[in-house]
């Protein structure tokens, strides 16, 4: 039987092909493998548990809220924001066999959608009742669609990333409203050996390139989609800064961000906004700030995507019920308060906060999140997490790390 | 009749197998399939390249060119330097301790407690154990606070963390037991009469140590070196947490390559290290030639 290249089930069939091969070598192994797959499917069909896999910060801090609202239980496997690792787990490790939903930055659908690893979203699904009222600004575009308009994702949260800092240590107004230059992170005498940058080339390299672009340190057309020559220029400059002693450390994950900033191991760090919220929750209100920048931001959004393997299971209704929950007010209000994230249908978040009797300042805080995000989006930004020359970018970043 | 035939066939097969007639060919076939073919594929992969998360079947030296240009080879060399250096340190620390535990410790209760304590690293997650050092050795950690309170330094000692020193420090505890156990086991097998005979023949303690004990412990030393150095070469938790990503080792570099599904680069890293290990093994074989090669060292276990 010939498999068509445009067959959307190609990704899902890989495991079965392997089992068939296994059968030739040993029937018992294949049967055991087949039984285990079958049992997994039955378990999915029979339970009200949704198994999620993806970026940890899309989580509610208390998933029992989700359970009370939907009757479903969330089992979440958290990952960092390394898109390469995510794509490896989806394509090679086939985590779709065991998970119902993926949560990751927009951009993966460009490759994983057409190659058959994601299901196309059924916009008419009866459980997706809030889809119609969700603004096209959120549900269409870079986070959820491919350029031909195929809908592979449902929007969850968005933000504009910059860096966290201790205001007095870097000499800026502690009210958090002062616009701070990326120069403080990359090229500043006061922050020598007091800065940390993310080790992930996909996140940090475009930031360095953006800074170089803005200040004319190199000819760069698109800081998030570097040519090999541009990547080399960024690598060279980053090595200069490294050798000048700018960076105290290179961090890898959310917990490390919180620890480095919270322990004052560094004064400035390119991190996720929730890291500053976690530090403030322990160290005191607003002791660290998340920067409004002079130059611009990394704009991003996380979407939810359904693995192709889920089509074989009978819990698609529950999956769509979960997707609808992410568009509703409860999820939006808690993401705004707990993480500082914006997202679709924020008006429902405000409505939820009012209805359940949150204090006025918290209701206002939910409302303010969107204004904050919108304010940041008025500045220049980049959003590509799907560069054309990722190999050369990764290799140049390795050169920087190894220098 | 049929049973007798089957029984005879099995007996014949067993006799032939025991005589080595089938053992060597079977070993060669299995070894080829399980080890040699994957290594060959590894080498083959290192001559391919990745484009857009896909391996391109167009053999070239591109991956090897980039391997040297991007400094990935220095990662391999750094990894070897740290692994060899740390293994030597562990050997120096572990050998006297293992010897004392095997021959000097007279209390069975204390011996049992110490052996149990040595197994703790095997039960606790390495990252959980390592992250604690960051809180202790960091700029605002306990050690720096004490140093400043005592007036020994006026400002935090920053090289305690995020340096190669801190990586060495972080590796010491996790890999101590892997060196101690093999040496301890071999040392316990040494008959005390050899030590008595050595003394009766006029050897001083140092002569007994270097002419009797050390040679008899060599199998344990070699096993300890292997069990310590080889896993250390793949270590990436300690280099990241204690080195702060500044001390890039091969485990993390390989993971980085795999994060872009860049299997050719990961293969080139592995092939490079493998080649160095082969050179080291050849050197070890040459050095031990006078004692009958590496296999000859294990003859001591027959005593």
XYZ file of C-alpha atoms in Angstrom:
706
model
C 0.000 0.000 0.000
C 1.398 3.360 -0.958
C 1.124 6.178 1.522
C 0.299 9.524 0.051
C 2.565 12.363 1.143
C -0.402 14.566 1.891
C -2.023 11.921 4.052
C -2.683 13.731 7.334
C -2.199 10.493 9.246
C 1.379 9.870 8.172
C 2.777 10.904 11.535
C 0.384 8.658 13.415
C 1.112 5.684 11.216
C 4.809 5.641 11.978
C 4.392 3.782 15.244
C 2.140 1.181 13.654
C 4.658 0.660 10.886
C 7.245 -0.023 13.529
C 4.925 -2.513 15.194
C 4.422 -4.299 11.894
C 8.167 -4.560 11.529
C 8.323 -5.844 15.060
C 5.783 -8.509 14.177
C 8.109 -9.910 11.573
C 10.833 -10.205 14.166
C 8.732 -11.457 17.015
C 4.970 -11.735 17.195
C 4.894 -11.511 20.950
C 6.662 -8.154 21.000
C 4.253 -6.736 18.451
C 1.231 -8.042 20.302
C 2.490 -6.592 23.557
C 3.098 -3.255 21.853
C -0.263 -3.329 20.157
C -1.982 -4.180 23.409
C -0.296 -1.315 25.133
C -1.428 1.113 22.412
C -4.907 -0.327 22.506
C -5.075 -0.028 26.256
C -3.952 3.575 26.049
C -6.735 4.358 23.598
C -9.288 2.636 25.793
C -8.051 4.534 28.811
C -8.446 7.811 26.916
C -11.900 6.904 25.718
C -13.107 5.755 29.077
C -11.813 8.560 31.286
C -12.558 12.235 31.700
C -8.880 12.988 31.955
C -7.238 15.307 29.468
C -3.515 14.777 29.070
C -1.718 17.950 28.120
C 1.875 18.393 27.016
C 3.633 21.698 26.583
C 4.952 24.977 27.933
C 4.520 25.014 31.670
C 3.265 28.580 32.071
C -0.025 27.937 30.297
C -0.965 25.928 33.348
C -3.434 27.116 35.911
C -1.760 27.047 39.290
C -4.824 25.193 40.530
C -6.259 22.815 37.974
C -9.172 21.949 40.287
C -10.824 25.103 38.903
C -10.836 23.450 35.511
C -12.251 20.294 37.024
C -15.087 22.162 38.745
C -15.995 24.056 35.602
C -15.805 21.251 33.053
C -15.975 17.989 35.016
C -12.663 17.033 33.409
C -9.286 16.430 35.002
C -6.063 17.810 33.569
C -2.869 15.754 33.661
C -0.154 18.103 32.495
C 3.347 17.202 31.335
C 5.305 20.477 31.511
C 8.133 21.431 29.157
C 10.298 24.491 28.677
C 10.004 26.814 25.690
C 12.549 24.984 23.552
C 10.664 24.515 20.335
C 13.255 22.137 18.939
C 12.768 19.761 21.847
C 9.023 20.064 21.473
C 9.159 19.225 17.767
C 11.452 16.301 18.464
C 9.053 14.939 21.070
C 6.123 15.258 18.691
C 7.808 13.887 15.580
C 10.280 11.344 16.919
C 9.032 10.444 20.388
C 5.381 10.593 19.289
C 4.003 12.035 22.497
C 0.698 12.359 20.654
C 0.199 8.676 21.383
C -0.241 9.469 25.042
C -1.433 13.080 25.102
C -4.635 14.800 24.000
C -3.420 18.359 23.595
C -0.164 20.153 22.851
C 0.534 23.666 24.134
C 3.354 25.549 22.453
C 4.425 28.788 20.856
C 2.883 29.657 17.555
C 4.963 28.575 14.598
C 5.164 24.814 14.997
C 2.008 24.404 12.944
C 3.919 25.642 9.893
C 5.785 22.353 9.832
C 3.827 19.956 12.006
C 0.443 20.828 10.529
C 1.099 20.003 6.875
C 3.206 16.992 7.871
C 0.241 15.437 9.607
C 1.091 15.764 13.283
C -1.794 18.141 14.150
C -5.491 17.755 13.467
C -7.233 20.608 11.711
C -9.483 22.422 14.169
C -13.176 21.719 13.636
C -14.509 25.255 14.013
C -18.088 24.006 14.004
C -17.580 21.525 16.814
C -20.559 21.816 19.205
C -18.297 22.015 22.280
C -16.383 24.979 20.861
C -19.181 27.414 21.641
C -16.970 30.477 22.213
C -15.149 30.186 18.898
C -17.595 32.416 17.048
C -17.255 35.343 19.474
C -13.449 35.088 19.627
C -11.775 37.936 17.786
C -10.030 37.167 14.514
C -7.068 39.102 15.913
C -6.483 36.106 18.128
C -7.858 33.101 16.344
C -6.365 33.819 12.927
C -2.754 34.337 12.027
C 0.711 33.384 13.121
C -0.138 31.479 16.303
C -2.836 29.204 15.001
C -2.799 29.044 11.204
C -0.542 28.199 8.299
C -0.037 30.802 5.571
C -2.761 29.134 3.475
C -5.250 29.769 6.292
C -5.556 26.214 7.581
C -6.606 26.354 11.231
C -4.423 24.091 13.381
C -4.601 25.817 16.741
C -6.731 27.599 19.306
C -5.179 30.696 20.940
C -4.491 30.552 24.678
C -2.203 33.305 25.959
C 0.014 36.010 24.568
C 2.493 38.571 25.752
C 5.472 40.646 24.743
C 8.678 39.408 26.338
C 11.594 41.459 27.537
C 13.552 41.092 30.782
C 13.173 41.218 34.525
C 15.338 43.407 36.746
C 16.021 44.787 40.215
C 15.340 48.507 39.673
C 17.834 50.022 42.109
C 20.579 47.667 40.951
C 20.394 48.814 37.364
C 19.544 52.398 38.224
C 16.006 52.875 36.938
C 12.794 54.103 38.511
C 11.333 51.412 40.796
C 7.768 52.176 39.711
C 8.320 49.865 36.768
C 6.966 52.291 34.203
C 10.283 53.621 32.977
C 11.282 52.284 29.599
C 14.556 50.405 29.917
C 16.967 49.765 27.071
C 18.106 46.283 26.070
C 21.516 47.854 26.410
C 21.245 47.218 30.161
C 21.142 43.506 29.467
C 23.724 43.214 26.743
C 26.193 46.068 26.936
C 26.408 47.976 30.169
C 29.205 48.624 32.657
C 26.787 48.635 35.614
C 25.510 45.181 34.794
C 28.855 43.568 33.962
C 28.776 40.012 35.316
C 25.306 40.734 36.710
C 23.259 39.683 33.680
C 21.907 36.303 32.689
C 20.601 35.317 29.300
C 18.611 32.295 28.202
C 20.797 29.555 26.783
C 18.166 28.820 24.141
C 19.375 30.234 20.822
C 15.830 30.550 19.486
C 14.901 32.996 22.236
C 18.091 34.941 22.883
C 19.721 35.157 19.487
C 16.888 37.242 17.958
C 17.069 39.541 20.991
C 20.789 40.119 20.510
C 20.203 40.575 16.781
C 17.409 43.060 17.486
C 19.672 45.144 19.709
C 22.415 45.071 17.065
C 19.915 45.985 14.368
C 18.468 48.950 16.275
C 21.883 50.388 17.113
C 23.434 49.693 13.732
C 25.985 47.201 14.961
C 25.312 44.970 11.959
C 23.245 44.929 8.805
C 20.324 42.702 9.784
C 17.122 42.453 7.775
C 14.990 40.248 10.030
C 16.354 39.671 13.501
C 14.221 36.564 13.997
C 15.151 35.001 10.693
C 18.886 35.470 10.358
C 20.844 34.528 7.283
C 24.020 32.507 7.942
C 26.100 35.662 7.495
C 23.909 37.649 9.895
C 24.006 34.782 12.378
C 27.797 34.855 12.248
C 27.839 38.606 12.907
C 25.554 38.108 15.903
C 27.735 35.254 17.143
C 30.877 37.398 16.834
C 29.363 40.298 18.772
C 27.886 38.059 21.455
C 31.314 36.467 21.942
C 32.790 39.955 22.436
C 30.234 40.653 25.140
C 30.804 37.290 26.742
C 34.536 37.856 26.836
C 33.962 41.324 28.273
C 32.319 39.553 31.223
C 28.785 40.778 30.650
C 27.052 37.517 31.467
C 27.194 35.871 34.869
C 25.392 32.766 33.646
C 23.222 31.244 30.928
C 19.969 29.871 32.275
C 17.768 27.159 30.857
C 14.314 27.059 32.397
C 11.589 28.847 34.271
C 12.640 27.620 37.714
C 16.180 28.773 37.068
C 14.912 32.209 36.056
C 13.050 32.498 39.342
C 16.028 31.300 41.378
C 18.618 33.535 39.715
C 16.486 36.654 40.040
C 15.061 35.747 43.452
C 18.488 34.991 44.997
C 19.888 38.161 43.426
C 22.493 36.068 41.725
C 21.907 38.458 38.836
C 20.350 41.907 38.573
C 18.896 41.577 35.089
C 17.723 38.548 33.145
C 15.806 37.885 29.954
C 12.950 35.830 31.295
C 9.249 35.166 31.206
C 7.025 37.668 33.018
C 5.657 34.971 35.372
C 9.189 34.588 36.773
C 9.049 38.159 38.104
C 5.597 37.478 39.530
C 6.919 34.404 41.329
C 9.837 36.377 42.763
C 7.546 39.169 43.915
C 5.213 36.656 45.521
C 8.112 35.598 47.769
C 10.205 38.748 48.093
C 7.461 41.374 48.265
C 5.185 43.262 45.926
C 6.941 44.821 42.934
C 10.489 44.429 44.256
C 11.475 43.211 40.807
C 10.026 44.554 37.611
C 9.373 43.268 34.131
C 10.643 45.762 31.613
C 8.853 48.110 29.346
C 11.621 48.570 26.817
C 12.878 51.517 24.803
C 13.350 49.528 21.616
C 10.786 46.745 21.321
C 9.743 43.238 22.249
C 9.560 39.588 21.375
C 5.888 39.090 20.633
C 4.624 35.615 21.174
C 1.505 33.621 21.712
C 0.855 30.068 22.771
C -1.792 27.965 21.113
C -3.378 24.591 21.825
C -3.062 21.928 19.135
C -4.680 18.505 18.849
C -2.342 15.603 18.008
C -3.402 13.580 15.000
C -3.499 10.419 17.075
C -6.421 11.873 19.048
C -8.657 11.168 16.041
C -8.420 7.468 16.967
C -9.722 8.111 20.429
C -13.263 8.794 21.552
C -12.512 11.793 23.723
C -12.545 14.495 21.057
C -15.628 16.042 22.668
C -13.685 16.419 25.900
C -10.732 17.853 24.011
C -12.951 20.496 22.404
C -14.609 21.192 25.748
C -11.106 21.891 27.091
C -10.276 24.162 24.155
C -13.459 26.090 24.803
C -12.473 26.466 28.466
C -9.268 28.182 27.360
C -11.378 30.762 25.524
C -13.574 31.403 28.548
C -13.416 33.926 31.380
C -12.132 31.806 34.260
C -8.957 30.737 32.449
C -8.419 34.250 31.129
C -8.823 35.916 34.536
C -6.415 33.552 36.286
C -3.806 33.762 33.521
C -3.961 37.549 33.799
C -3.578 37.578 37.572
C -1.147 34.715 38.014
C 1.057 35.200 34.961
C 0.375 38.652 33.609
C -0.623 37.112 30.278
C -3.165 38.471 27.842
C -5.299 36.403 25.521
C -8.606 36.116 23.690
C -11.924 37.183 25.219
C -10.442 39.248 28.025
C -13.869 40.816 28.531
C -15.054 37.403 29.704
C -12.157 37.382 32.153
C -13.238 40.709 33.606
C -16.848 39.503 33.715
C -15.794 36.321 35.523
C -13.749 38.271 38.074
C -16.703 40.542 38.798
C -19.207 37.708 39.021
C -17.212 35.659 41.493
C -16.590 38.736 43.604
C -12.892 39.412 43.181
C -11.754 42.693 44.847
C -11.957 45.740 42.619
C -8.178 46.058 42.318
C -7.899 42.518 41.008
C -10.702 43.083 38.530
C -8.868 46.191 37.398
C -5.634 44.198 37.166
C -7.273 41.706 34.836
C -8.531 44.547 32.699
C -5.110 46.212 32.722
C -3.333 43.197 31.308
C -4.671 43.727 27.843
C -3.796 47.413 27.958
C -0.258 46.446 28.975
C 0.063 44.003 26.097
C -1.429 46.477 23.643
C 0.968 49.186 24.833
C 3.914 46.888 24.239
C 2.649 45.923 20.804
C 2.825 49.582 19.799
C 6.609 49.220 19.831
C 8.568 47.315 17.195
C 8.401 43.579 17.750
C 9.333 40.251 16.221
C 7.503 36.964 16.472
C 9.103 34.368 14.230
C 9.989 31.100 15.964
C 10.389 29.278 12.710
C 13.572 30.631 11.106
C 14.707 29.388 7.712
C 18.350 28.854 8.700
C 17.973 27.432 12.157
C 20.969 25.107 11.734
C 23.348 27.983 11.123
C 21.753 29.991 13.940
C 22.150 27.099 16.376
C 25.722 26.491 15.259
C 26.687 30.146 15.648
C 25.123 30.122 19.093
C 27.211 27.075 19.926
C 30.271 28.998 18.840
C 29.256 31.698 21.311
C 28.672 29.179 24.097
C 31.984 27.474 23.424
C 34.044 30.668 23.168
C 14.285 -43.008 19.959
C 13.372 -39.468 18.919
C 14.021 -38.230 22.437
C 17.405 -39.827 22.405
C 18.243 -38.099 19.122
C 17.163 -34.697 20.443
C 19.045 -35.270 23.628
C 22.172 -36.224 21.687
C 21.830 -33.168 19.429
C 21.570 -30.864 22.397
C 24.530 -32.566 24.023
C 26.533 -32.241 20.797
C 25.598 -28.554 20.447
C 26.495 -27.917 24.061
C 29.824 -29.711 23.686
C 30.651 -27.710 20.569
C 29.562 -24.480 22.179
C 31.595 -25.249 25.271
C 34.590 -26.022 23.105
C 34.308 -22.544 21.630
C 33.443 -23.700 18.136
C 30.245 -21.628 18.049
C 30.958 -19.143 20.768
C 33.323 -16.939 18.804
C 31.223 -16.795 15.598
C 28.064 -16.139 17.644
C 29.778 -13.383 19.576
C 31.115 -11.817 16.398
C 27.702 -11.865 14.720
C 25.862 -10.440 17.741
C 28.572 -7.846 18.377
C 28.523 -6.800 14.754
C 24.750 -6.348 14.695
C 24.436 -4.710 18.098
C 27.597 -2.582 18.211
C 29.520 -2.353 14.948
C 26.589 -1.615 12.621
C 25.175 1.180 14.845
C 28.674 2.674 15.093
C 29.017 2.540 11.352
C 25.634 4.260 10.986
C 26.751 6.854 13.533
C 29.818 7.574 11.447
C 27.741 7.660 8.272
C 25.312 10.150 9.827
C 28.167 12.476 10.654
C 28.734 12.940 6.920
C 25.138 14.061 6.324
C 23.547 17.378 7.237
C 20.233 18.712 8.486
C 18.065 21.241 6.731
C 14.764 22.386 8.186
C 14.600 19.668 10.840
C 15.248 16.986 8.210
C 18.371 14.968 7.519
C 19.500 15.434 3.941
C 20.986 12.340 2.301
C 23.786 14.141 0.535
C 27.115 12.958 1.986
C 29.700 15.692 2.463
C 32.193 17.054 4.963
C 29.876 19.962 5.800
C 28.983 18.693 9.278
C 32.629 18.028 10.128
C 33.632 21.453 8.791
C 31.054 23.077 11.037
C 32.057 20.797 13.899
C 35.495 22.400 13.937
C 34.445 25.922 12.902
C 31.827 26.287 15.655
C 34.159 25.039 18.348
C 32.194 21.900 19.065
C 35.447 19.969 19.042
C 36.582 22.096 21.982
C 33.528 20.848 23.854
C 34.712 17.302 23.310
C 38.215 18.180 24.476
C 36.901 20.072 27.508
C 34.688 17.127 28.361
C 37.643 14.781 28.172
C 39.786 17.109 30.256
C 37.169 17.406 32.982
C 36.268 13.713 32.916
C 39.896 12.560 33.071
C 40.849 15.175 35.668
C 37.888 14.375 37.863
C 38.476 10.650 37.521
C 42.056 11.072 38.720
C 40.844 13.149 41.666
C 38.215 10.539 42.517
C 40.840 7.790 42.308
C 43.179 9.626 44.644
C 40.350 10.186 47.120
C 38.628 6.832 46.744
C 41.581 4.433 46.741
C 42.755 4.978 50.345
C 39.151 5.142 51.541
C 38.191 1.897 49.778
C 41.324 0.191 51.030
C 40.652 1.284 54.589
C 37.020 0.185 54.277
C 38.075 -3.244 53.021
C 41.087 -3.904 55.220
C 41.306 -1.270 57.917
C 37.763 -0.863 59.207
C 37.284 -3.486 61.911
C 33.748 -2.530 62.915
C 31.223 -4.366 60.748
C 28.507 -1.964 61.887
C 30.470 1.091 60.812
C 31.326 -0.601 57.528
C 27.651 -1.308 56.867
C 26.706 2.288 57.659
C 29.398 3.692 55.368
C 28.463 1.374 52.503
C 24.826 2.384 52.917
C 25.760 6.067 52.912
C 27.718 5.526 49.696
C 24.590 4.262 47.951
C 22.642 7.478 48.666
C 23.714 9.176 45.409
C 22.089 6.340 43.483
C 18.700 7.023 45.045
C 18.431 10.807 44.858
C 17.893 12.832 41.737
C 21.164 14.494 40.711
C 19.603 17.853 39.856
C 17.902 18.031 43.264
C 21.205 17.382 44.999
C 23.134 19.776 42.821
C 20.750 22.726 42.969
C 21.358 22.951 46.727
C 24.990 23.889 46.087
C 23.846 26.949 44.167
C 22.053 28.255 47.222
C 25.138 27.586 49.328
C 27.848 28.826 46.955
C 26.023 31.700 45.229
C 26.875 35.388 45.663
C 24.331 35.673 48.455
C 24.705 32.086 49.612
C 25.653 30.712 53.008
C 29.372 30.333 52.244
C 29.812 33.883 51.005
C 27.732 35.252 53.859
C 29.936 33.461 56.399
C 33.125 34.565 54.648
C 32.004 38.182 54.724
C 30.681 37.999 58.294
C 34.060 36.673 59.413
C 35.801 39.456 57.547
C 37.709 37.037 55.354
C 36.422 38.769 52.233
C 34.792 42.134 51.756
C 32.655 41.069 48.833
C 31.260 37.776 47.532
C 33.702 35.286 46.059
C 32.120 34.843 42.662
C 34.203 31.988 41.295
C 32.573 29.579 43.731
C 29.781 29.112 41.219
C 29.421 29.232 37.426
C 33.048 28.297 36.791
C 34.964 25.161 35.864
C 36.030 24.914 39.493
C 32.404 24.644 40.578
C 31.790 21.939 37.967
C 34.677 19.896 39.382
C 33.312 20.492 42.856
C 29.803 19.480 41.845
C 31.009 16.260 40.220
C 33.020 15.089 43.224
C 30.229 13.671 45.366
C 28.055 12.018 42.673
C 30.969 10.005 41.281
C 32.811 9.110 44.490
C 30.836 5.916 45.086
C 31.331 4.614 41.549
C 35.078 4.677 42.168
C 34.957 3.338 45.707
C 32.787 0.263 45.172
C 34.875 -1.622 42.559
C 38.121 -0.956 44.426
C 36.511 -1.957 47.715
C 35.212 -5.213 46.231
C 38.594 -6.178 44.788
C 40.430 -5.140 47.940
C 38.221 -7.395 50.070
C 39.337 -10.325 47.879
C 43.003 -9.817 48.732
C 44.070 -12.557 51.083
C 45.582 -11.108 54.259
C 48.310 -13.737 54.011
C 49.794 -11.892 51.046
C 50.144 -8.819 53.197
C 51.666 -10.888 56.020
C 54.061 -12.543 53.579
C 55.075 -9.171 52.209
C 55.811 -7.926 55.711
C 57.640 -11.150 56.657
C 59.851 -10.748 53.612
C 60.902 -7.328 54.864
C 58.759 -4.965 52.854
C 57.895 -1.678 54.507
C 54.248 -0.463 54.343
C 54.866 1.642 51.235
C 56.529 -1.264 49.450
C 53.622 -3.544 50.399
C 51.214 -0.931 49.104
C 52.848 -0.352 45.737
C 54.254 -3.830 45.079
C 51.418 -5.987 46.430
C 48.182 -4.119 47.088
C 48.079 -1.758 44.130
C 48.766 -4.475 41.514
C 46.144 -6.727 43.080
C 43.639 -3.833 43.124
C 44.166 -2.919 39.462
C 41.036 -4.727 38.215
C 38.967 -2.665 40.659
C 40.799 0.503 39.679
C 40.124 -0.118 35.999
C 36.460 -0.895 36.688
C 36.227 2.208 38.857
C 37.780 4.364 36.164
C 35.345 3.014 33.580
C 32.263 3.380 35.814
C 33.313 6.894 36.800
C 34.746 8.406 33.652
C 32.362 7.084 31.028
C 29.088 8.306 32.603
C 30.818 11.556 33.573
C 31.504 12.235 29.911
C 27.776 12.312 29.259
C 27.080 14.500 32.285
C 25.058 17.647 31.680
C 23.107 18.333 34.878
C 26.139 19.379 36.925
C 27.780 21.436 34.132
C 24.548 23.372 33.643
C 23.649 23.927 37.285
C 27.145 24.465 38.659
C 28.775 25.833 35.508
C 25.801 28.038 34.690
C 25.958 26.992 31.062
C 29.430 28.503 30.758
C 31.192 25.155 31.010
C 29.752 23.458 27.990
C 30.198 19.707 27.995
C 29.399 17.143 25.379
C 26.134 15.930 26.890
C 24.569 19.361 26.700
C 26.077 20.164 23.323
C 24.640 16.937 21.932
C 21.264 17.792 23.458
C 21.458 21.209 21.786
C 22.123 19.574 18.431
C 19.255 17.164 18.948
C 16.946 20.050 19.835
C 17.129 21.102 16.208
C 16.895 17.435 15.178
C 20.490 17.864 14.011
C 21.458 14.194 14.200
C 24.549 14.560 11.991
C 26.160 17.009 14.419
C 25.223 14.823 17.387
C 26.759 11.894 15.498
C 29.948 13.834 14.785
C 30.287 14.696 18.487
C 29.873 11.062 19.466
C 32.212 9.832 16.739
C 34.882 12.318 17.770
C 34.760 11.245 21.403
C 34.691 7.608 20.380
C 37.804 8.105 18.296
C 39.589 9.689 21.253
C 38.515 6.839 23.511
C 39.890 4.343 21.014
C 43.207 6.191 21.079
C 43.197 6.159 24.888
C 42.350 2.452 24.919
C 45.188 1.747 22.490
C 47.556 3.718 24.708
C 46.391 1.767 27.761
C 46.915 -1.504 25.917
C 50.445 -0.480 24.985
C 51.226 0.598 28.535
C 49.959 -2.670 30.011
C 51.601 -4.863 27.361
C 54.364 -5.951 29.734
C 51.717 -7.262 32.152
C 49.881 -9.239 29.496
C 47.600 -6.439 28.320
C 44.381 -5.237 29.957
C 43.046 -8.784 30.232
C 46.199 -9.753 32.074
C 45.426 -7.287 34.834
C 42.272 -9.202 35.670
C 44.345 -12.363 36.206
C 44.926 -10.957 39.668
C 41.344 -11.872 40.517
C 42.275 -15.560 40.233
C 44.631 -15.302 43.184
